[in-house]
Amino acid sequence: MIRVQEAPFDSGAEQQAMLAGRKSIGAVVSFTGLVRDFNERPEVQALTLEHYPGMTESALADIVEQAESRWSLDGVSVIHRIGRLAPGDPIVLVVVASAHRRAAFEACEFIMDYLKTRAPFWKKEHASDGDYWVAERESDYRDAHRWGT
Amino acid sequence: MALTHLNARGEAHMVDVGDKPESQREASASGVILMQPATLALLADGGLPKGDVLATARIAGIQAAKRTHELIPLCHSLALSKVTVDFHLDSARSSVEVTATCRLNGRTGVEMEALTAVSIACLTLYDMCKAVDKSMEIGEIRLNSKTGGKSGDYQRLVTGTPIVTGECAAGEVSLGPRCDTESPCIRVKCLAELRERLGVGELSVPLASLARADVAGLKKVLKERDPRFARLDEGRVMCAVNQVMAADATPITDEDEVAFFPPVTGG
C-alpha cells in the first residue's frame, strides 16, 4: 500500500491493519521519520514538502517492488506526507512484515535508503533566518549504494 | 554591538590583545575571478605569457596573508602557523574560485589574513592574465568560516542567491507566446528549487522548434529563449520524460511532459 497525503498518519493503526487476520507473519518492522527542529540551520520552524504527482507514486511503487523481489515479504506500506509540516510531525512511514525478522529489518532500511535518493520529494525548510531548499546528502547516496546497484 | 577599532572618543585605535588568552584560530575566505572562456582555457593549459599562473598566485596569496598587518592599518602582525591557497577552475561559469585558509595559535582572529590572501591571489591572477583578457572581473570576496576566539565560531549560511518563498510570480521568465493547441507541443515543468530559481513552473514549447527531438534539443531551445535556462545543464539537475527518468539523448514527441528538477530530498 502506497499513499502520498497531506493528512497525518497513525503508525499503530497502519501496522494493525497490515497484520489483521494474518497468522503467517513472524516479524513486523515499522519506521517513522519525523521533522527535526534543526537541519542545515538551527531553529527550523517548519518545512514544506513538494512532490511530483504521478511520478512520486510510481517511484515509490517501483522501490517497493524491488524490495519484494529481494526479500520474501508479507506486506509493505509506505506513507509519505506532503505540504507544510512542523517539527515533531511525522513525515514518512514504512511498515514491512515478513515471516522472519531479518527480511523485515533489511527491507525496511532498503526502502528508506532508496526513497531518500530516488523518490521525487523536495524539502524546503523555514528557519528563523529565512527559507531555503534542503540540499541532497552525500551520506544518503552512500547508504543507498550499499545495496549494490 | 560596538566597533572594537574605535576608542571611547570615536578615534581609530589598535585593540590591546595582551590580556586575551591564546586559542587555536582558523579562518577561511573565498573569492571569484570571472574571465573569458578562452582565458580560462589558456590558464588551464599553461599557455599564458607570464608562465605558471596558479603557482604564482598561490605564492602571492601566502605572502599577502603574512603581510596583512602592513596593509590593513589596525591589524596586528601575526605568526601564522599555516596558510593555504587553493584554486577551483569552473568552466561552466568561466571563472576561477580562490579559497584561502589561515591558522594561528594566538590572541586575535585570522579572517583579515584569509581575506587578504584571497584578494591578492585574485589580483595576481588578473596581472598574470591581463595580456590576453582585460575584461576579467573580481568579486564575491567573503569570509566563509571562522573558529576560535571570544566572539565564537562563524559559518557562512548557504551560499548563492537567497531563495524567494512562494510562487514564481516574481521575476517571471519571458518565454514569448505559448504555442496554440493546433500545433504539436511539449509540456515542460520545472519543479521545487529549480522552479523558484528560474521563476517559471510550466511552459509549452512547439515541437517544431526543436532541431533535434530529444531532451538535449529541448534544452537548447530553452537556453536560446532565456539564458537563465543554462541552469538546466548543471550536473545536479535531473530530467524526467513522461514521469520516467531521462537523459539528454531521450527522444521527445508531441504532448510529452518533460520535467526538470533538483536531486530529491524526501524522507
Coordinates of C-alpha atoms in Angstrom, one line a residue:
Chain A
M1 CA 0.0 0.0 0.0
I2 CA 1.4 3.3 -1.1
R3 CA 0.0 6.7 -0.1
V4 CA 1.1 10.3 -0.6
Q5 CA -1.0 12.6 1.5
E6 CA -1.2 15.8 3.5
A7 CA -3.0 14.3 6.4
P8 CA -1.1 12.8 9.4
F9 CA -1.0 9.1 9.8
D10 CA -1.3 6.7 12.7
S11 CA 1.6 4.2 12.6
G12 CA -0.1 1.9 15.1
A13 CA -3.3 1.7 13.1
E14 CA -1.4 1.2 9.9
Q15 CA 0.5 -1.7 11.4
Q16 CA -2.6 -3.3 12.9
A17 CA -4.3 -3.0 9.5
M18 CA -1.5 -4.9 7.9
L19 CA -1.4 -7.7 10.5
A20 CA -5.2 -8.1 10.9
G21 CA -6.2 -11.8 10.4
R22 CA -2.8 -12.9 9.2
K23 CA -1.0 -15.6 11.2
S24 CA 2.0 -16.4 9.0
I25 CA 3.7 -13.1 9.7
G26 CA 6.5 -13.5 12.3
A27 CA 8.0 -10.0 12.2
V28 CA 6.9 -6.5 11.5
V29 CA 9.3 -3.5 11.3
S30 CA 7.9 0.0 11.3
F31 CA 9.9 3.1 10.7
T32 CA 8.6 6.6 11.2
G33 CA 10.6 9.7 10.0
L34 CA 9.9 13.0 11.9
V35 CA 10.6 16.6 11.2
R36 CA 13.6 17.8 13.2
D37 CA 13.9 21.3 14.6
F38 CA 17.4 21.6 13.3
N39 CA 19.0 20.6 10.0
E40 CA 21.2 22.7 7.7
R41 CA 20.4 25.6 10.1
P42 CA 19.3 25.7 13.7
E43 CA 15.8 26.7 14.6
V44 CA 13.8 25.1 11.8
Q45 CA 10.2 26.3 12.4
A46 CA 8.5 24.3 9.6
L47 CA 9.1 22.6 6.3
T48 CA 7.2 22.3 3.1
L49 CA 7.3 19.1 1.1
E50 CA 6.8 19.2 -2.6
H51 CA 6.3 16.2 -4.8
Y52 CA 5.7 15.4 -8.5
P53 CA 2.2 13.9 -8.6
G54 CA 2.2 10.7 -10.5
M55 CA 5.9 10.2 -10.7
T56 CA 6.2 10.1 -6.9
E57 CA 3.7 7.4 -6.5
S58 CA 5.2 5.3 -9.3
A59 CA 8.7 5.8 -7.9
L60 CA 7.6 4.5 -4.5
A61 CA 5.8 1.6 -6.1
D62 CA 9.0 0.7 -8.0
I63 CA 11.0 0.8 -4.8
V64 CA 8.5 -1.4 -3.0
E65 CA 8.6 -3.8 -6.0
Q66 CA 12.4 -4.0 -5.8
A67 CA 12.2 -4.8 -2.1
E68 CA 9.7 -7.5 -2.7
S69 CA 12.0 -9.1 -5.3
R70 CA 15.0 -9.1 -2.9
W71 CA 13.2 -10.3 0.3
S72 CA 10.3 -12.6 1.0
L73 CA 7.8 -10.1 2.4
D74 CA 4.2 -10.5 3.6
G75 CA 3.2 -6.9 3.4
V76 CA 4.7 -3.4 2.7
S77 CA 3.1 0.0 3.5
V78 CA 4.7 3.3 2.6
I79 CA 3.0 6.6 3.5
H80 CA 4.8 9.9 2.7
R81 CA 3.3 13.3 3.7
I82 CA 3.4 16.5 1.6
G83 CA 2.6 20.1 2.4
R84 CA 3.6 22.1 5.4
L85 CA 4.9 20.2 8.5
A86 CA 6.1 21.4 11.9
P87 CA 9.0 20.0 14.0
G88 CA 7.9 16.7 15.6
D89 CA 5.4 15.9 12.9
P90 CA 5.7 12.5 11.2
I91 CA 6.8 12.7 7.6
V92 CA 7.2 9.2 6.4
L93 CA 6.1 5.7 7.5
V94 CA 7.4 2.4 6.2
V95 CA 5.9 -0.8 7.6
V96 CA 7.3 -4.1 6.5
A97 CA 6.0 -7.6 7.5
S98 CA 7.7 -10.9 6.9
A99 CA 7.9 -14.4 8.3
H100 CA 11.3 -13.6 9.8
R101 CA 12.9 -10.6 11.3
R102 CA 16.0 -10.3 9.1
A103 CA 14.0 -9.7 5.9
A104 CA 11.7 -7.2 7.6
F105 CA 14.6 -5.2 9.1
E106 CA 16.6 -5.2 5.9
A107 CA 13.7 -4.4 3.5
C108 CA 12.6 -1.5 5.7
E109 CA 16.1 0.0 5.6
F110 CA 16.4 -0.6 1.9
I111 CA 13.1 1.1 1.2
M112 CA 14.1 4.2 3.2
D113 CA 17.5 4.4 1.6
Y114 CA 16.0 4.2 -1.9
L115 CA 13.2 6.6 -1.0
K116 CA 15.7 9.2 0.1
T117 CA 17.6 9.1 -3.1
R118 CA 15.0 8.2 -5.8
A119 CA 11.5 9.3 -4.9
P120 CA 10.7 12.8 -6.1
F121 CA 10.1 14.8 -3.0
W122 CA 11.8 18.1 -2.1
K123 CA 12.0 19.8 1.2
K124 CA 12.1 23.5 1.8
E125 CA 12.9 24.5 5.4
H126 CA 11.5 27.6 7.1
A127 CA 14.1 28.7 9.7
S128 CA 14.1 31.7 11.9
D129 CA 16.5 33.5 9.4
G130 CA 14.8 32.6 6.2
D131 CA 13.7 29.8 3.9
Y132 CA 15.9 27.5 1.9
W133 CA 15.7 24.3 -0.1
V134 CA 17.4 21.3 1.6
A135 CA 20.5 20.1 -0.3
E136 CA 20.9 16.4 -1.1
R137 CA 23.3 14.5 1.2
E138 CA 26.3 12.5 0.1
S139 CA 25.7 10.1 3.0
D140 CA 22.2 9.3 1.7
Y141 CA 23.8 8.2 -1.6
R142 CA 26.4 6.1 0.2
D143 CA 23.6 4.5 2.2
A144 CA 21.6 3.6 -1.0
H145 CA 24.8 2.4 -2.7
R146 CA 25.5 -0.3 -0.1
W147 CA 22.5 -2.3 -1.5
G148 CA 24.7 -2.8 -4.6
T149 CA 23.2 -1.1 -7.6
Chain B
M1 CA 27.4 45.8 19.2
A2 CA 30.3 48.2 19.2
L3 CA 33.1 48.7 16.7
T4 CA 36.2 47.5 18.6
H5 CA 38.6 49.5 16.4
L6 CA 37.2 52.8 17.8
N7 CA 38.1 54.1 21.2
A8 CA 35.8 56.0 23.6
R9 CA 36.3 59.2 21.6
G10 CA 35.5 57.5 18.4
E11 CA 39.1 57.5 17.2
A12 CA 40.7 54.6 15.5
H13 CA 42.9 52.6 17.8
M14 CA 44.6 49.2 17.8
V15 CA 42.9 46.8 20.2
D16 CA 45.2 45.6 23.1
V17 CA 45.1 41.9 22.9
G18 CA 47.7 41.3 25.6
D19 CA 45.2 40.1 28.1
K20 CA 43.3 37.8 25.8
P21 CA 44.0 34.1 26.2
E22 CA 45.7 32.3 23.3
S23 CA 43.5 29.9 21.3
Q24 CA 43.6 27.9 18.2
R25 CA 42.1 30.1 15.4
E26 CA 41.2 29.4 11.8
A27 CA 39.5 31.4 9.1
S28 CA 38.6 30.5 5.6
A29 CA 37.7 33.0 2.8
S30 CA 36.9 32.8 -0.9
G31 CA 36.6 35.0 -4.0
V32 CA 35.9 34.6 -7.7
I33 CA 37.5 36.0 -10.8
L34 CA 35.4 35.8 -13.9
M35 CA 37.1 35.6 -17.3
Q36 CA 36.6 34.8 -20.9
P37 CA 36.3 31.1 -21.6
A38 CA 39.4 31.3 -23.9
T39 CA 41.4 32.9 -21.0
L40 CA 40.4 30.1 -18.7
A41 CA 41.4 27.5 -21.3
L42 CA 44.8 29.1 -21.6
L43 CA 45.2 29.3 -17.9
A44 CA 44.4 25.6 -17.6
D45 CA 46.8 24.6 -20.3
G46 CA 49.6 26.8 -19.0
G47 CA 49.7 28.8 -22.3
L48 CA 49.8 32.3 -20.8
P49 CA 52.9 34.5 -21.5
K50 CA 53.8 35.0 -17.8
G51 CA 54.1 31.3 -17.1
D52 CA 52.5 29.3 -14.3
V53 CA 49.7 31.5 -13.3
L54 CA 48.2 29.4 -10.4
A55 CA 51.6 28.7 -8.7
T56 CA 52.4 32.4 -8.8
A57 CA 49.0 33.5 -7.5
R58 CA 49.3 30.9 -4.7
I59 CA 52.6 32.3 -3.5
A60 CA 51.3 35.8 -3.8
G61 CA 48.3 34.9 -1.6
I62 CA 50.5 33.3 1.1
Q63 CA 52.9 36.2 1.1
A64 CA 49.9 38.6 1.4
A65 CA 48.5 36.8 4.3
K66 CA 51.8 37.2 6.2
R67 CA 51.9 40.9 5.4
T68 CA 48.3 41.8 6.2
H69 CA 49.4 44.0 9.1
E70 CA 51.3 46.2 6.7
L71 CA 48.3 46.7 4.5
I72 CA 45.4 47.0 6.9
P73 CA 46.1 49.8 9.4
L74 CA 44.8 48.3 12.7
C75 CA 45.7 44.7 12.2
H76 CA 48.3 43.0 14.4
S77 CA 51.3 41.3 12.9
L78 CA 50.7 37.6 13.4
A79 CA 52.9 34.5 13.4
L80 CA 50.6 32.4 11.2
S81 CA 51.1 28.7 11.7
K82 CA 49.5 27.8 8.3
V83 CA 48.3 29.4 5.1
T84 CA 46.8 27.5 2.2
V85 CA 45.6 29.0 -1.0
D86 CA 43.6 26.8 -3.5
F87 CA 42.0 27.3 -6.9
H88 CA 39.0 25.7 -8.5
L89 CA 38.6 26.2 -12.2
D90 CA 34.9 26.4 -13.1
S91 CA 34.4 26.1 -16.9
A92 CA 30.6 26.3 -16.6
R93 CA 30.9 29.8 -15.1
S94 CA 34.2 30.6 -16.8
S95 CA 35.8 31.5 -13.6
V96 CA 38.4 30.7 -11.0
E97 CA 37.4 30.4 -7.4
V98 CA 40.1 31.2 -4.9
T99 CA 39.9 29.9 -1.3
A100 CA 42.4 30.7 1.4
T101 CA 42.6 29.3 4.9
C102 CA 44.8 30.7 7.7
R103 CA 45.6 29.2 11.1
L104 CA 47.1 30.6 14.2
N105 CA 47.5 29.8 17.8
G106 CA 47.2 33.3 19.2
R107 CA 45.1 36.1 20.6
T108 CA 43.5 37.6 17.6
G109 CA 41.4 36.2 14.6
V110 CA 42.9 35.5 11.2
E111 CA 39.9 36.4 9.0
M112 CA 41.7 39.5 7.7
E113 CA 44.6 37.4 6.7
A114 CA 42.4 34.9 4.8
L115 CA 40.5 37.7 3.1
T116 CA 43.8 39.5 2.1
A117 CA 45.2 36.3 0.8
V118 CA 42.2 35.8 -1.5
S119 CA 42.2 39.4 -2.6
I120 CA 45.9 39.4 -3.6
A121 CA 45.7 36.0 -5.2
C122 CA 42.8 37.3 -7.3
L123 CA 44.8 40.5 -8.2
T124 CA 47.8 38.3 -9.1
L125 CA 45.6 36.2 -11.4
Y126 CA 44.4 39.4 -13.0
D127 CA 48.0 40.5 -13.5
M128 CA 49.1 37.2 -14.9
C129 CA 46.2 37.0 -17.4
K130 CA 45.7 40.7 -18.3
A131 CA 47.8 40.4 -21.5
V132 CA 45.0 38.3 -23.1
D133 CA 41.9 39.5 -21.2
K134 CA 41.3 42.9 -19.7
S135 CA 37.6 42.3 -19.0
M136 CA 38.2 39.9 -16.1
E137 CA 36.1 40.7 -13.0
I138 CA 36.9 40.0 -9.4
G139 CA 34.1 39.6 -6.9
E140 CA 32.3 37.6 -4.2
I141 CA 35.3 38.0 -1.8
R142 CA 34.0 36.9 1.6
L143 CA 34.6 35.1 4.8
N144 CA 33.2 31.6 4.8
S145 CA 34.1 30.4 8.3
K146 CA 36.0 31.4 11.4
T147 CA 36.7 29.3 14.5
G148 CA 38.3 30.1 17.9
G149 CA 38.3 33.3 20.0
K150 CA 35.8 35.1 22.2
S151 CA 33.3 36.1 19.5
G152 CA 32.7 32.4 18.8
D153 CA 32.5 30.4 15.6
Y154 CA 31.1 31.7 12.4
Q155 CA 29.9 29.8 9.4
R156 CA 28.5 31.4 6.3
L157 CA 25.0 30.2 5.6
V158 CA 24.0 28.6 2.3
T159 CA 25.9 30.2 -0.5
G160 CA 24.3 31.5 -3.6
T161 CA 21.4 33.8 -4.1
P162 CA 18.6 33.7 -1.5
I163 CA 15.6 31.7 -2.5
V164 CA 12.3 33.5 -2.7
T165 CA 9.5 31.8 -1.0
G166 CA 6.2 31.1 -2.6
E167 CA 5.0 31.3 -6.1
C168 CA 7.0 32.0 -9.2
A169 CA 5.2 35.3 -9.9
A170 CA 8.3 37.3 -9.0
G171 CA 10.8 37.5 -11.8
E172 CA 8.9 35.6 -14.5
V173 CA 10.9 34.4 -17.4
S174 CA 9.7 35.9 -20.7
L175 CA 9.0 33.0 -22.9
G176 CA 7.1 34.5 -25.7
P177 CA 3.6 33.3 -26.6
R178 CA 2.5 29.8 -25.7
C179 CA 2.0 27.6 -28.7
D180 CA -1.6 27.2 -29.8
T181 CA -3.4 24.0 -29.3
E182 CA -3.3 23.1 -33.0
S183 CA 0.4 22.5 -33.4
P184 CA 2.3 19.7 -31.6
C185 CA 3.7 20.8 -28.3
I186 CA 5.9 19.7 -25.5
R187 CA 4.8 20.5 -21.9
V188 CA 7.8 21.5 -19.7
K189 CA 7.7 21.6 -15.9
C190 CA 10.3 23.0 -13.6
L191 CA 10.0 21.7 -10.0
A192 CA 11.0 22.7 -6.5
E193 CA 14.1 24.9 -6.1
L194 CA 14.6 25.0 -9.9
R195 CA 11.1 26.5 -10.4
E196 CA 11.9 29.2 -7.9
R197 CA 15.3 30.0 -9.2
L198 CA 14.1 30.2 -12.8
G199 CA 10.9 31.9 -11.9
V200 CA 8.8 29.6 -14.1
G201 CA 6.8 26.5 -13.3
E202 CA 5.2 25.3 -16.5
L203 CA 5.6 26.3 -20.2
S204 CA 4.9 24.9 -23.6
V205 CA 7.4 24.5 -26.4
P206 CA 6.4 23.8 -30.0
L207 CA 7.8 20.5 -31.1
A208 CA 8.7 22.1 -34.5
S209 CA 11.2 24.5 -32.8
L210 CA 13.5 21.6 -31.8
A211 CA 16.3 21.0 -34.2
R212 CA 16.6 17.5 -32.5
A213 CA 13.6 15.9 -30.9
D214 CA 15.3 14.9 -27.7
V215 CA 16.0 16.4 -24.2
A216 CA 19.2 18.0 -25.4
G217 CA 17.4 19.7 -28.3
L218 CA 14.7 21.0 -25.9
K219 CA 17.4 22.4 -23.5
K220 CA 19.0 24.2 -26.5
V221 CA 15.7 25.9 -27.4
L222 CA 15.0 26.9 -23.8
K223 CA 18.5 28.4 -23.5
E224 CA 18.0 30.4 -26.7
R225 CA 14.8 31.8 -25.3
D226 CA 16.3 32.8 -22.0
P227 CA 19.9 32.4 -20.8
R228 CA 18.7 31.6 -17.3
F229 CA 17.9 28.1 -18.6
A230 CA 21.7 27.5 -18.7
R231 CA 21.0 26.1 -15.2
L232 CA 19.5 23.0 -16.8
D233 CA 23.0 21.9 -17.8
E234 CA 24.2 21.9 -14.2
G235 CA 25.1 18.4 -13.1
R236 CA 22.6 18.5 -10.2
V237 CA 19.6 19.0 -12.4
M238 CA 17.6 15.8 -13.3
C239 CA 15.1 15.3 -16.0
A240 CA 12.1 13.0 -16.5
V241 CA 10.1 12.4 -19.7
N242 CA 6.5 11.4 -19.1
Q243 CA 7.5 10.8 -15.4
V244 CA 10.3 8.4 -16.2
M245 CA 13.9 9.4 -15.5
A246 CA 15.6 10.5 -18.7
A247 CA 18.9 11.7 -20.2
D248 CA 20.0 14.2 -22.9
A249 CA 19.5 11.6 -25.6
T250 CA 16.0 10.6 -24.6
P251 CA 13.6 11.2 -27.5
I252 CA 10.7 13.6 -27.2
T253 CA 7.4 13.5 -29.2
D254 CA 4.2 15.5 -29.3
E255 CA 2.4 16.0 -26.0
D256 CA 5.2 14.7 -23.9
E257 CA 5.7 16.0 -20.4
V258 CA 9.3 16.9 -19.7
A259 CA 10.1 17.8 -16.1
F260 CA 13.4 19.3 -14.8
F261 CA 14.2 19.1 -11.1
P262 CA 17.0 19.1 -8.5
P263 CA 18.1 16.0 -6.6
V264 CA 15.4 14.6 -4.3
T265 CA 15.4 15.3 -0.6
G266 CA 12.4 13.5 0.8
G267 CA 12.1 11.0 3.7

